[in-house]
């Protein structure tokens, strides 16, 4: 389902012709993330990363980022987005060099399922500053 969400989002954005999509990352959570479905299945982060990588073998634009998965503690979503911002646009925020040789700042967009967005309204789950980022 997650891979299909990415493809649907890419199709929608491409249809609107507002942005050029240069890539997408799947970021599996670490083993310290407290979610019942992860605990019940018993699949550790190493195997989740491997499953994601296998699922993306035929993709020419989607990739797996392992950073979040191998963090020793749960990493809040905002910190993960900031990780991508630094990784893609650089420490200086100057952007990345595109195929045409020009350096441009890349806009990072966050794709998530409804379960995460519904949690925004659950008291105590999110800090207001993180939701408004």
XYZ file of C-alpha atoms in Angstrom, residues 25 28 31 44 56 60 64 76 110 132:
10
model
C 12.371 8.056 0.072
C 11.239 2.608 7.967
C 12.704 -1.003 16.490
C 13.139 -6.054 13.126
C 11.888 -0.915 -4.794
C 13.699 4.429 -10.943
C 15.064 3.522 1.048
C 10.051 12.108 15.986
C 6.073 14.572 3.457
C 2.834 23.421 12.207
